[in-house]
Coordinates of C-alpha atoms in Angstrom, one line a residue:
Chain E
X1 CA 0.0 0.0 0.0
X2 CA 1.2 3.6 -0.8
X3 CA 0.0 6.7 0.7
X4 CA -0.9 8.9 -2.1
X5 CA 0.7 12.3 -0.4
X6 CA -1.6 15.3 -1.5
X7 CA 0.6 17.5 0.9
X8 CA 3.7 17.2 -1.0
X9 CA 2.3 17.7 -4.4
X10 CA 0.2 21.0 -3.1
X11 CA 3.9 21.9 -2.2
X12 CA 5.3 20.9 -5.6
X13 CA 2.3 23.1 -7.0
X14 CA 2.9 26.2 -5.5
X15 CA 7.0 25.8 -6.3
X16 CA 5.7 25.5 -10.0
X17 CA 2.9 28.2 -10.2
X18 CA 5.4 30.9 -8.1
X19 CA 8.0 30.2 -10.9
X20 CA 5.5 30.8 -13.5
X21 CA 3.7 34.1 -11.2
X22 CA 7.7 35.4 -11.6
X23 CA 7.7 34.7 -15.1
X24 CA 3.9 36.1 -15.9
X25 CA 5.1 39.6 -14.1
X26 CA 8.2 39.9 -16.1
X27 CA 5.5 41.4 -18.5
X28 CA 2.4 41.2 -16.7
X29 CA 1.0 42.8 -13.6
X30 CA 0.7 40.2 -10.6
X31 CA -2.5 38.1 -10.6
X32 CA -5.0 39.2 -7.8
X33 CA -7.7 37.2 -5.9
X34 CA -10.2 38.2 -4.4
X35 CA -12.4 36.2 -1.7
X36 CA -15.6 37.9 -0.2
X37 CA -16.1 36.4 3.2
X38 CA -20.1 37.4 4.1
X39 CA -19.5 37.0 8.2
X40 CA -20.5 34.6 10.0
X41 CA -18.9 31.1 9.5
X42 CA -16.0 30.3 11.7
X43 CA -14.6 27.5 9.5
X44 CA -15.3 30.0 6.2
X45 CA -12.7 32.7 7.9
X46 CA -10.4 29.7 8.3
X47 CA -10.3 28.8 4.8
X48 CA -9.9 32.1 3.5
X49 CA -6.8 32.8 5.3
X50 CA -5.1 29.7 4.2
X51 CA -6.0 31.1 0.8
X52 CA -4.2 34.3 1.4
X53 CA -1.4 32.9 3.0
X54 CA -1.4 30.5 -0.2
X55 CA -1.5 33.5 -2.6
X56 CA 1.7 35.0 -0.3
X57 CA 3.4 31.6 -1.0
X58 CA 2.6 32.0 -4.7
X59 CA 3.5 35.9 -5.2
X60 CA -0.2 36.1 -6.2
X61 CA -1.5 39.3 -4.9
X62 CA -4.6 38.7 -2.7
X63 CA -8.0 41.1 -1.4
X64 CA -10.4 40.2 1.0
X65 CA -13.7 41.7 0.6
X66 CA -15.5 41.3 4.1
X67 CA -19.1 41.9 3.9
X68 CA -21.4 42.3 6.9
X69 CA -23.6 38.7 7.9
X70 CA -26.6 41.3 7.2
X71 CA -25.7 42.0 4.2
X72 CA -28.9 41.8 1.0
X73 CA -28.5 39.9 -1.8
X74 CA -28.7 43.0 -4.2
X75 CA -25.9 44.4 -1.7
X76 CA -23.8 40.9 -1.9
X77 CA -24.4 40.8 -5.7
X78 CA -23.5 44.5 -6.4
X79 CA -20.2 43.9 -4.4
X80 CA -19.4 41.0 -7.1
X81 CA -20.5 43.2 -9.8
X82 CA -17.8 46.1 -8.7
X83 CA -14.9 43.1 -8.6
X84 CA -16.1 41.7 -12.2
X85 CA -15.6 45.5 -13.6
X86 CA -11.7 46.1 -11.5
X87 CA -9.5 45.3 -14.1
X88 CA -7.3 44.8 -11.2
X89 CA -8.9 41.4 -9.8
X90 CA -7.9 38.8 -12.2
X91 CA -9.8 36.0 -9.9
X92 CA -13.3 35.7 -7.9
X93 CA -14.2 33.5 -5.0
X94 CA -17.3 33.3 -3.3
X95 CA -16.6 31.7 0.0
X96 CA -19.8 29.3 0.9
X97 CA -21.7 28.6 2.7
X98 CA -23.6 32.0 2.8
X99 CA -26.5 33.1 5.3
X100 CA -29.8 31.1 4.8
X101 CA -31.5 34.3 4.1
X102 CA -29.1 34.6 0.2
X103 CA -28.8 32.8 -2.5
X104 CA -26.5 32.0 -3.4
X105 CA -26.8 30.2 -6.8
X106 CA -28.2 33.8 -7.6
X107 CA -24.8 35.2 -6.5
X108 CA -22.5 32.9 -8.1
X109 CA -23.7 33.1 -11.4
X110 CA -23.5 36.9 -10.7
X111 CA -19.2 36.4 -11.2
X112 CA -17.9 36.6 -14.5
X113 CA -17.1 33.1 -15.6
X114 CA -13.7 34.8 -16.9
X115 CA -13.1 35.5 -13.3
X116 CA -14.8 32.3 -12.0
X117 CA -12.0 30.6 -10.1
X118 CA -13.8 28.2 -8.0
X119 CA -15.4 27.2 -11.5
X120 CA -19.2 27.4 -10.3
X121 CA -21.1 29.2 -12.7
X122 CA -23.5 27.8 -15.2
X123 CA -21.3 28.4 -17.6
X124 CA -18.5 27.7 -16.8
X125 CA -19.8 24.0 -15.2
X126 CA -21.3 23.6 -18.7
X127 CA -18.4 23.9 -20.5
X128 CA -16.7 21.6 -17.7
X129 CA -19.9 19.1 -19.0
X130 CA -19.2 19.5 -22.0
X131 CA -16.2 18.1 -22.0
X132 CA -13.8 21.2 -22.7
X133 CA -12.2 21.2 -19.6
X134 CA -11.3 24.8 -19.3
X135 CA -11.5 24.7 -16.1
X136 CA -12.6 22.8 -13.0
X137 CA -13.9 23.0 -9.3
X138 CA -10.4 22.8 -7.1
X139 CA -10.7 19.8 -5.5
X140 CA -12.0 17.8 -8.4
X141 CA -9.0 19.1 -10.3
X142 CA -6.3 18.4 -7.1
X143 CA -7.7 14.7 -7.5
X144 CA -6.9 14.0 -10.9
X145 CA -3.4 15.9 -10.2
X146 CA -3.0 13.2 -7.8
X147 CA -4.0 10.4 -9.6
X148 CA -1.9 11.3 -12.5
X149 CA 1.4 12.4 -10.2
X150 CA 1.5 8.8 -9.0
X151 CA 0.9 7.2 -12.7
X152 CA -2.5 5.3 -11.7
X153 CA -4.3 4.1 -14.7
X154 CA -7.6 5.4 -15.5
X155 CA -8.9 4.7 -19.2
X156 CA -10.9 2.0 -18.6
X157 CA -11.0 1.4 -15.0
X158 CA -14.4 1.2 -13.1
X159 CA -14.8 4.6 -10.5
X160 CA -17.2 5.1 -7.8
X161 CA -18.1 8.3 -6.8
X162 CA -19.6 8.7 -3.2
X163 CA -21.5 11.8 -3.4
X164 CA -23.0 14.0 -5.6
X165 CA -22.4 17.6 -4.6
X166 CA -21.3 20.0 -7.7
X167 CA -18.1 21.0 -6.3
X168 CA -17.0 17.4 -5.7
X169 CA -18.7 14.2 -6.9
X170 CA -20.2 15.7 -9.9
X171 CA -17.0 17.2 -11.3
X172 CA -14.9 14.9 -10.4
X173 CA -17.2 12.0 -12.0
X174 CA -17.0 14.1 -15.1
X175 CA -13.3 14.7 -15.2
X176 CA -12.8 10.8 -14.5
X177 CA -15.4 9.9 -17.0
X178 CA -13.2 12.3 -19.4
X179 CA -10.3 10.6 -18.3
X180 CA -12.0 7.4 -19.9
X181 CA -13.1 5.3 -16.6
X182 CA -16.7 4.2 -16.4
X183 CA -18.0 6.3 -13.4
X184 CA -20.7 5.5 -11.1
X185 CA -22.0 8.1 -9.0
X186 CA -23.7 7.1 -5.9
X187 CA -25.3 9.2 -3.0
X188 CA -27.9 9.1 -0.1
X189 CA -30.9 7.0 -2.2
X190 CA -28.2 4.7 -3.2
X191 CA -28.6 1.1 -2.6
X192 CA -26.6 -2.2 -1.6
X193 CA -24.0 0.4 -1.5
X194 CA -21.4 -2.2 -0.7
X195 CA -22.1 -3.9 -3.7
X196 CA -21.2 -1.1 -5.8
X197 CA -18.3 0.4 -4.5
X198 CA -16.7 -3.6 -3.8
X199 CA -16.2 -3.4 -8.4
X200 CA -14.2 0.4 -7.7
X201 CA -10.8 0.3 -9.2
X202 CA -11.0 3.8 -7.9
X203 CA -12.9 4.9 -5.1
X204 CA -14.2 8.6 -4.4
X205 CA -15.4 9.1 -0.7
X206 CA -17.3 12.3 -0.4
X207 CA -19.7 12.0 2.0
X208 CA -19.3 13.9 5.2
X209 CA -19.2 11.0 7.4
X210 CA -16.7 10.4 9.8
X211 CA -14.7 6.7 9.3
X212 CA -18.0 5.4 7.1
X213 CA -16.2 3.2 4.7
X214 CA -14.7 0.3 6.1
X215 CA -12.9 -2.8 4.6
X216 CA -16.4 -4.4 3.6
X217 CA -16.7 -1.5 1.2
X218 CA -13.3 -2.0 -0.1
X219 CA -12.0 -4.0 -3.4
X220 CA -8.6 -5.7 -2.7
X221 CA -5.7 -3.3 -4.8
X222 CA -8.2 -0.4 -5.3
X223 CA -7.4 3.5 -4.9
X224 CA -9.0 4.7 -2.0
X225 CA -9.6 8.6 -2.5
X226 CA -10.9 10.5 0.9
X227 CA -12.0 14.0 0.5
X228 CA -13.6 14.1 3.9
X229 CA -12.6 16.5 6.6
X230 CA -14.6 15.4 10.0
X231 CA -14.0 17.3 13.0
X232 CA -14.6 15.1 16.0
X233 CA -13.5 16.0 19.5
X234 CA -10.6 18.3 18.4
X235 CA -9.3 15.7 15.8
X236 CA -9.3 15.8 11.4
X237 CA -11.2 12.3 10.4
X238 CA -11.9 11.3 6.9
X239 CA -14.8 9.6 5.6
X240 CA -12.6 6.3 5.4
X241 CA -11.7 4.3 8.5
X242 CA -8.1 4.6 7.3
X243 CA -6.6 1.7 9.6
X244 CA -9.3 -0.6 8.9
X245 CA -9.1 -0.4 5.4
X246 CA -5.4 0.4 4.2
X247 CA -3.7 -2.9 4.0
X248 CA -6.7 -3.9 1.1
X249 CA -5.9 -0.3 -0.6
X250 CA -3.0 -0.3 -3.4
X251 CA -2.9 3.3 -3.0
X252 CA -4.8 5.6 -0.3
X253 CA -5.5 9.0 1.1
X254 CA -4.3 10.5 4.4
X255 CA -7.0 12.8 6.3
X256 CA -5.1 15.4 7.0
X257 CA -2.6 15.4 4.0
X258 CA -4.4 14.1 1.2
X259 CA -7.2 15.8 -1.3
X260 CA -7.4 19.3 1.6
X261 CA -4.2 20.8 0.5
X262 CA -4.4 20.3 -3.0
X263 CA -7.7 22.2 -3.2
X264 CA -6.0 25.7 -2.4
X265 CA -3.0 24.9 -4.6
X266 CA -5.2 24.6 -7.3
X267 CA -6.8 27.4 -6.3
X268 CA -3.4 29.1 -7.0
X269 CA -3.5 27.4 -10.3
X270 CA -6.7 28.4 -11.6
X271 CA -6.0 31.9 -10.5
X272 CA -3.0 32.0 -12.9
X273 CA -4.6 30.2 -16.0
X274 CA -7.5 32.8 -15.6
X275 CA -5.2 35.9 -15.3
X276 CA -3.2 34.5 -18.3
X277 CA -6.9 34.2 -20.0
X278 CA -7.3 37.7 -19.2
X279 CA -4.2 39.0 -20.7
X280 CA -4.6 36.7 -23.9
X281 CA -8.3 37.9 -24.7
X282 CA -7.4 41.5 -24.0
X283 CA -7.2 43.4 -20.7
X284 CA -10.6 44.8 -20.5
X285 CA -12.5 41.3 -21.3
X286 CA -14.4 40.6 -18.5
X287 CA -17.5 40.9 -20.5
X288 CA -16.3 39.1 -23.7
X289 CA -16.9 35.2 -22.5
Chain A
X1 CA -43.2 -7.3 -20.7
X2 CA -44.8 -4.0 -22.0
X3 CA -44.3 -2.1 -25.1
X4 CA -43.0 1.6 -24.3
X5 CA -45.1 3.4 -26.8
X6 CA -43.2 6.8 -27.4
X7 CA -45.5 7.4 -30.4
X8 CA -48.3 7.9 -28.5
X9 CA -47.2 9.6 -25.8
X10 CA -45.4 12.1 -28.6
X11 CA -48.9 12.5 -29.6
X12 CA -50.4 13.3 -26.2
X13 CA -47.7 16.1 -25.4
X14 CA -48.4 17.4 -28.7
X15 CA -52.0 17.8 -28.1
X16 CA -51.4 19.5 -24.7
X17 CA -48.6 21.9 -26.2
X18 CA -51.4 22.7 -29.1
X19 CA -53.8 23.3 -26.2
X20 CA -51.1 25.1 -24.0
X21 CA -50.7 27.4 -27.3
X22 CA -53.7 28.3 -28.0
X23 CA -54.3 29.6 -24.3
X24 CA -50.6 31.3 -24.6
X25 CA -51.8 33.0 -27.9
X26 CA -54.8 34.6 -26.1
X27 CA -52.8 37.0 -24.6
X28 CA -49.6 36.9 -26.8
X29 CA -48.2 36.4 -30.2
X30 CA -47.7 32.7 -31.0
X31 CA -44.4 31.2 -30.5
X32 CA -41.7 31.0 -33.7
X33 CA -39.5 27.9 -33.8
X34 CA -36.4 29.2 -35.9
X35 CA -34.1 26.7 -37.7
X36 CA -31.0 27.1 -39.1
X37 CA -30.3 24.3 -41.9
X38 CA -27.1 24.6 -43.0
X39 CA -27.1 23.0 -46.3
X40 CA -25.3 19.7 -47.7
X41 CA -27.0 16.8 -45.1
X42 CA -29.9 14.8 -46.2
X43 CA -30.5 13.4 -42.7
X44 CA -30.9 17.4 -41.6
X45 CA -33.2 18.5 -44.6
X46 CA -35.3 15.0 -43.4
X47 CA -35.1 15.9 -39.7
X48 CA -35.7 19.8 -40.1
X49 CA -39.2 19.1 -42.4
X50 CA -40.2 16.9 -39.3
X51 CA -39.7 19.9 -37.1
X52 CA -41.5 22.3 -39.2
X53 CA -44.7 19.6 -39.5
X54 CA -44.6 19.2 -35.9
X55 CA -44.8 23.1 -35.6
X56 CA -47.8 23.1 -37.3
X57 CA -49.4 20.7 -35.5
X58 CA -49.3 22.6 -32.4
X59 CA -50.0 26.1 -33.6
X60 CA -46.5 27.2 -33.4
X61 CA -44.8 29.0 -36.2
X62 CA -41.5 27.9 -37.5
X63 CA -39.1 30.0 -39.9
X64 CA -36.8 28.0 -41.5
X65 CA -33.0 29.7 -42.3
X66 CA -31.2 28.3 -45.0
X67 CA -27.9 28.8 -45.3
X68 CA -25.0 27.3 -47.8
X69 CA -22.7 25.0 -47.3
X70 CA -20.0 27.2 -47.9
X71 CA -20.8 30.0 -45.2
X72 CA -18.0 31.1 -43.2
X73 CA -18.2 31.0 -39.5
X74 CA -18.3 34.5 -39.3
X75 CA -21.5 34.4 -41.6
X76 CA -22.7 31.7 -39.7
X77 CA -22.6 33.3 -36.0
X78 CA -23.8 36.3 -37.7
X79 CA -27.1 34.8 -38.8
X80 CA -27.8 33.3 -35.0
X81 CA -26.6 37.1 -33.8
X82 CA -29.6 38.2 -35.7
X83 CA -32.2 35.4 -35.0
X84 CA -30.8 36.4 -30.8
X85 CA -32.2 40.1 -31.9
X86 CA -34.9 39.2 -33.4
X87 CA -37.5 39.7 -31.2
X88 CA -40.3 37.3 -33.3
X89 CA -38.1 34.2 -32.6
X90 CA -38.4 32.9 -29.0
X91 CA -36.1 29.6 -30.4
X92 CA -33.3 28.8 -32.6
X93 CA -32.5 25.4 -33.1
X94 CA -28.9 25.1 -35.2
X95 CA -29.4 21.3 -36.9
X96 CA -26.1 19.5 -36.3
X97 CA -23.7 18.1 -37.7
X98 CA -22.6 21.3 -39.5
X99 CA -19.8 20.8 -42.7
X100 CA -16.2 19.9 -40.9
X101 CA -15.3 23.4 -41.7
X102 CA -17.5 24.9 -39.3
X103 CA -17.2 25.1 -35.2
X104 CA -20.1 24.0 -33.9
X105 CA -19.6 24.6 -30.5
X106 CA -18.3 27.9 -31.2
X107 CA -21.6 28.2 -33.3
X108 CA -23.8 26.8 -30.2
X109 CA -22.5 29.0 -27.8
X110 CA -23.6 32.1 -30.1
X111 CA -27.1 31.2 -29.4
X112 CA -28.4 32.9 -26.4
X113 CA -29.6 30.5 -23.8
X114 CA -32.5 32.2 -23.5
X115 CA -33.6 30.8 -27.0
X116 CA -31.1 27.8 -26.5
X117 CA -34.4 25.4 -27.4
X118 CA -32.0 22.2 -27.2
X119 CA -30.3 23.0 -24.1
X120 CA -26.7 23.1 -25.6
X121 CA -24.8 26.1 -24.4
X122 CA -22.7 25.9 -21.6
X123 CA -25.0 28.0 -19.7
X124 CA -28.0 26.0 -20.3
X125 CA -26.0 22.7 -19.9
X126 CA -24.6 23.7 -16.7
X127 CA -27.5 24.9 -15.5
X128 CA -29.0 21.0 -16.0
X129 CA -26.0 19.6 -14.8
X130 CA -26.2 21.5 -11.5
X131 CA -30.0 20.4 -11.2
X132 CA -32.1 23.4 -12.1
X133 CA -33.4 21.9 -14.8
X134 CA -34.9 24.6 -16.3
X135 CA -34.7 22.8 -19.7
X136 CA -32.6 19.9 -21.0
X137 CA -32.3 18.3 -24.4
X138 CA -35.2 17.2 -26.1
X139 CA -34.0 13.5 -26.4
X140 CA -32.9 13.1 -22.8
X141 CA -36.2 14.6 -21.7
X142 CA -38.4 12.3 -24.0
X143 CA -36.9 9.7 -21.9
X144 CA -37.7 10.5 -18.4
X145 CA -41.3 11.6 -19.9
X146 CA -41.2 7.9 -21.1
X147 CA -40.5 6.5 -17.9
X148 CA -42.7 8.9 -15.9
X149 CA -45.8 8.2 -17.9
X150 CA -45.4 4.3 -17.1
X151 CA -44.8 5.2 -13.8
X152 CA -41.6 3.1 -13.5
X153 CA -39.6 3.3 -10.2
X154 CA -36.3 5.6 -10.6
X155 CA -35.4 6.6 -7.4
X156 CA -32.4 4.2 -5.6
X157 CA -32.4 2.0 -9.0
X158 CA -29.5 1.0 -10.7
X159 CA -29.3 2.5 -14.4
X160 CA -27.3 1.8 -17.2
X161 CA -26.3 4.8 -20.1
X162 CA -24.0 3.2 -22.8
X163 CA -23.5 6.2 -24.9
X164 CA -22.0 9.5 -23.5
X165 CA -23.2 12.4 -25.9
X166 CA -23.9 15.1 -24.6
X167 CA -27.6 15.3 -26.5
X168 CA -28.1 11.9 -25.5
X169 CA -25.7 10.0 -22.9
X170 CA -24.4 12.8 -20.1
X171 CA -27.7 14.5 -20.3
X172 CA -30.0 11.4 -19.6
X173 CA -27.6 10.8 -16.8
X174 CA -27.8 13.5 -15.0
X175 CA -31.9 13.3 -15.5
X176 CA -31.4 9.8 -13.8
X177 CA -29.2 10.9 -11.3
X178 CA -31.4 13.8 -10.0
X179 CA -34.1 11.3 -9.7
X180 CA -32.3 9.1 -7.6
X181 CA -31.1 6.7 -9.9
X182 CA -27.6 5.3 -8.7
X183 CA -26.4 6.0 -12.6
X184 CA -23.0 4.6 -14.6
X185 CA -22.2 5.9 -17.7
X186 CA -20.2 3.4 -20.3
X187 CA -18.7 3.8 -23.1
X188 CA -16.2 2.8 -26.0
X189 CA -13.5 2.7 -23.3
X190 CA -15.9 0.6 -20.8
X191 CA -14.5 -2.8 -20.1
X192 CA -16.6 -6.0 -19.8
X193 CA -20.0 -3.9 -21.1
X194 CA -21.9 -7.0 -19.8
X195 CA -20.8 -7.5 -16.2
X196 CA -22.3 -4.1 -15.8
X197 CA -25.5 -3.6 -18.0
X198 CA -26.1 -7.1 -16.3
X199 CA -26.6 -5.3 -13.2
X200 CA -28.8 -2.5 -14.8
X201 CA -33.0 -2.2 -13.8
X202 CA -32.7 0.8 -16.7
X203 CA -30.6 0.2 -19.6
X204 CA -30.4 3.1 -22.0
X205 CA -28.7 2.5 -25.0
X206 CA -27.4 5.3 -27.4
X207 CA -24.7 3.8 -29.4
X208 CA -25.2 3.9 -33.1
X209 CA -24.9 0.3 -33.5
X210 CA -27.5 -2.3 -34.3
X211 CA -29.3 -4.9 -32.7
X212 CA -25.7 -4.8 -30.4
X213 CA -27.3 -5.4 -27.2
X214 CA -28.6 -8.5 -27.4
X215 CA -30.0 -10.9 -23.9
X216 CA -26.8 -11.5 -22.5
X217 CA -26.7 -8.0 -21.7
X218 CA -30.0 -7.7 -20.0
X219 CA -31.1 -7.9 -16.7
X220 CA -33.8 -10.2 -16.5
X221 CA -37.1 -7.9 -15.9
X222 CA -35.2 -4.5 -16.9
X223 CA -36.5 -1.2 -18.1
X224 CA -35.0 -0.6 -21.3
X225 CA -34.7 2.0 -23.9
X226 CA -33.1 2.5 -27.1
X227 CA -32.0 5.4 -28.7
X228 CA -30.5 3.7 -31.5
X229 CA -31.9 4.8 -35.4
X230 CA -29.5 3.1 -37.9
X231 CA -30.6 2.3 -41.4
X232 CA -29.6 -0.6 -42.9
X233 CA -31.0 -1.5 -46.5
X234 CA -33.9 0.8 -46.3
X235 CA -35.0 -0.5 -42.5
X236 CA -34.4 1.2 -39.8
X237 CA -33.3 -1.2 -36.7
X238 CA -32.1 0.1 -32.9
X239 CA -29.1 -0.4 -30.8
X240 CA -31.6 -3.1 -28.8
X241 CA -32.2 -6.7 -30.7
X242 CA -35.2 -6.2 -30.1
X243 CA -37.0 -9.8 -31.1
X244 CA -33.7 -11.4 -29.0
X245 CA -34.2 -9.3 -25.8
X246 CA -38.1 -8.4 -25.6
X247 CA -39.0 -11.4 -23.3
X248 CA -36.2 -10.7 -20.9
X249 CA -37.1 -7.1 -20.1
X250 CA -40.3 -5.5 -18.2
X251 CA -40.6 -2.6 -20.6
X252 CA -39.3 -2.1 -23.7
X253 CA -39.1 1.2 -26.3
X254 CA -39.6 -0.4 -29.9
X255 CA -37.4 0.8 -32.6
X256 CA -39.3 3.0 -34.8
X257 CA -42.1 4.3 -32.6
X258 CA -40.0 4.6 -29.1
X259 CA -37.7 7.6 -28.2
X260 CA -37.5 9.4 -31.6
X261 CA -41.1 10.6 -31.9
X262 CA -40.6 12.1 -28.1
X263 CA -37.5 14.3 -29.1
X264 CA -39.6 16.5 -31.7
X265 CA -42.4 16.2 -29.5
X266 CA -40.5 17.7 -26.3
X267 CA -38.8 20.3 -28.9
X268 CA -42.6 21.6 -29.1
X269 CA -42.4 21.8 -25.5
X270 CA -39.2 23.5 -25.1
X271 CA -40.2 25.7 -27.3
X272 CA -43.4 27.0 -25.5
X273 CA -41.5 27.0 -22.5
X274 CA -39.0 29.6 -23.9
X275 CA -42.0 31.8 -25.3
X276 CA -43.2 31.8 -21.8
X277 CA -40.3 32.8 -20.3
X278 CA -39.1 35.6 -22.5
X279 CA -42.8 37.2 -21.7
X280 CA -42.2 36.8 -17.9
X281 CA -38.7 38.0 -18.2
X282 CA -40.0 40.9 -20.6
X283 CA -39.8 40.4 -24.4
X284 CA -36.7 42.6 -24.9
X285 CA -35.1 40.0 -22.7
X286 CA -32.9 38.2 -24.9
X287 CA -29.5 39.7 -23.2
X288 CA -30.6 39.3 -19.4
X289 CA -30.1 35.5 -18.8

């Protein structure tokens, strides 16, 4: 069994992107990022600072817009509107969740998809779809960078997908399927689970449950990815019971250390490729998508 | 096992768009269908009259655009840009394939998803594949319509796609998967096709080949439905042997008579839909998806 370690590729990510960021300013203004945080969310102020401190790492220059828990949707979506018009911000991220009371499918599909970085728009998530791969959610996209870093096959392997949320199991069952495996995608109404994820070559695990998938889930050889991050009485779990089930893995996850760190290196990555966009198509193009 | 009859259910949608129309038309302008034929495919010309006869049927008028074969892209996006302005269209439907010279997504994408009437933009598509299904393709929605009318089970069943267009395939999977179905998609690259329809209570099948699945693929008692129109010396035969696997499965679409009739039928639909919502959204409201 070999521990597939997410950590030290993140690392190896933001070596490469703050060699490129150096290059990209020899000519170019440095890319900015912004993240509005809407107050409120302990874990949300968490995240974003481990994306500035990322963007610091990177040489990526980095704005926080802080907007009041109160805050209307017009308000929230005018804020967006002000960032999509400064040629300045290269990148947008919405942090989620937001307050009950907005919308924030409304907001998100307020952001320019040029300046999508999180890669949530309708758009943007059609052309994913589609199959053009512009661009993808973070931590679907730190996945297949891990899959591919450690040479494991995927044209023609069978994947299960554990959850179906946009920002995980759907894009990352599209990428996989792209990649040529035949994808499953299973969630809550899912049944005989067992018997489905036991023919996973690969296996997703994006469910929010703490230590859910045990050995009985488990295909002898198979590559066990865990994107969950379960806090339990001060300790990081992942969805898989990692003891139980890593001598029957060929290649597994850590939780910490796996899929977390990759998703804000990609971050990095996709804030690059869309500031390179930018410059390509023309300064002012925020409107030209 | 029971005979999926797609022909008649066509029929009944068509009577209750006609109906639908007629109520519409009361208070507004009836709703124009326009089609761009680019010229040089017989299979289009065929396809294209069908949508223009189904127009009539159900009161909805249709403006066919005819363009060479030897229009230049620029041309090409320049006729949708006008049929976007035109504010007496409330659809454009581009018939594909276009000549090998032409981009057809480029050419898609020109559309504005406001008129989008077979749900191919990336807006439009990302939009279904984050589940608002405000519209999908005509051919995946025939489907669920077909399922839906014979009240068969979806939700926590195990379904089958072998196909993964994004008309037919991706879109009919995500349709499944948002009603529960625990959904695999297969494909060219799919290894041992059996072991895995075999586990399938709905099979959908959109390859292009005939009579390839035969009983050794099937589920005893399955749903299933084929997509399949290929010609062979002036017959036209599915991707289902359908005399081979008939008495194996508990519903079956034939092959004429199943899924095709539904696609034009749900095109009617979309395109109603689209009329509807440009009057909500005011008519001039072509830019403000």
């Amino acid at each position: 069994m070999e521990i597939l370690d997410g950590k030290k590729l993140a690392g190896e990510i933001k070596t490469q992107v703050k060699f490129d960021v150096e290059n990209f300013c020899k000519e170019h203004r440095a890319p900015m990022l912004a993240c509005i945080l809407v107050e409120g969310d302990k874990a949300s102020e968490i995240y974003v600072s481990s994306k500035v401190r990322a963007c610091e790492e990177c040489g990526i220059l980095s704005k926080v817009v802080r907007l009041s828990s109160k805050i209307t949707q017009t308000e929230l979506e005018k804020a967006i509107d002000n960032l999509n018009k400064d040629i300045n911000i290269n990148a947008i991220l919405l942090q989620l969740p937001l307050p009950p009371h907005l919308d924030s499918n409304l907001a998100i599909n307020k952001i320019s998809p040029l300046k999508d970085v999180d890669c949530l728009t309708d758009t943007n998530l059609g052309s994913l779809f589609s199959g053009k791969n512009q661009l993808a959610p973070c931590t679907a996209q730190g996945i297949m960078k891990l899959l591919n870093k450690y040479k494991i096959a995927i044209e023609g392997k069978r994947a299960v997908v554990i959850g179906r949320s946009l920002l995980v199991g759907k894009s990352v069952s599209c990428l996989l399927e792209q990649s040529n495996a035949t994808v499953t995608i299973c969630h809550s109404k899912t049944q005989n689970l067992k018997s489905i994820t036991k023919d996973a070559d690969i296996l997703v695990v994006a469910i929010g449950k703490a230590k859910m998938i045990t050995t009985e889930f488990i295909k002898e050889g198979a590559v066990v990815i865990d994107v969950g991050i379960n806090r339990e009485s001060g300790k990081i779990y992942g969805d898989v019971d990692f003891e139980n089930v890593k001598e029957k893995c060929s290649y597994i996850t850590p939780v910490p250390g796996g899929v977390g760190p990759l998703t804000v290196a990609c971050l990095m990555e996709n804030t690059l490729k869309l500031s390179k966009r930018q410059y390509e198509g023309g300064t002012n193009s925020y409107t030209s998508c």
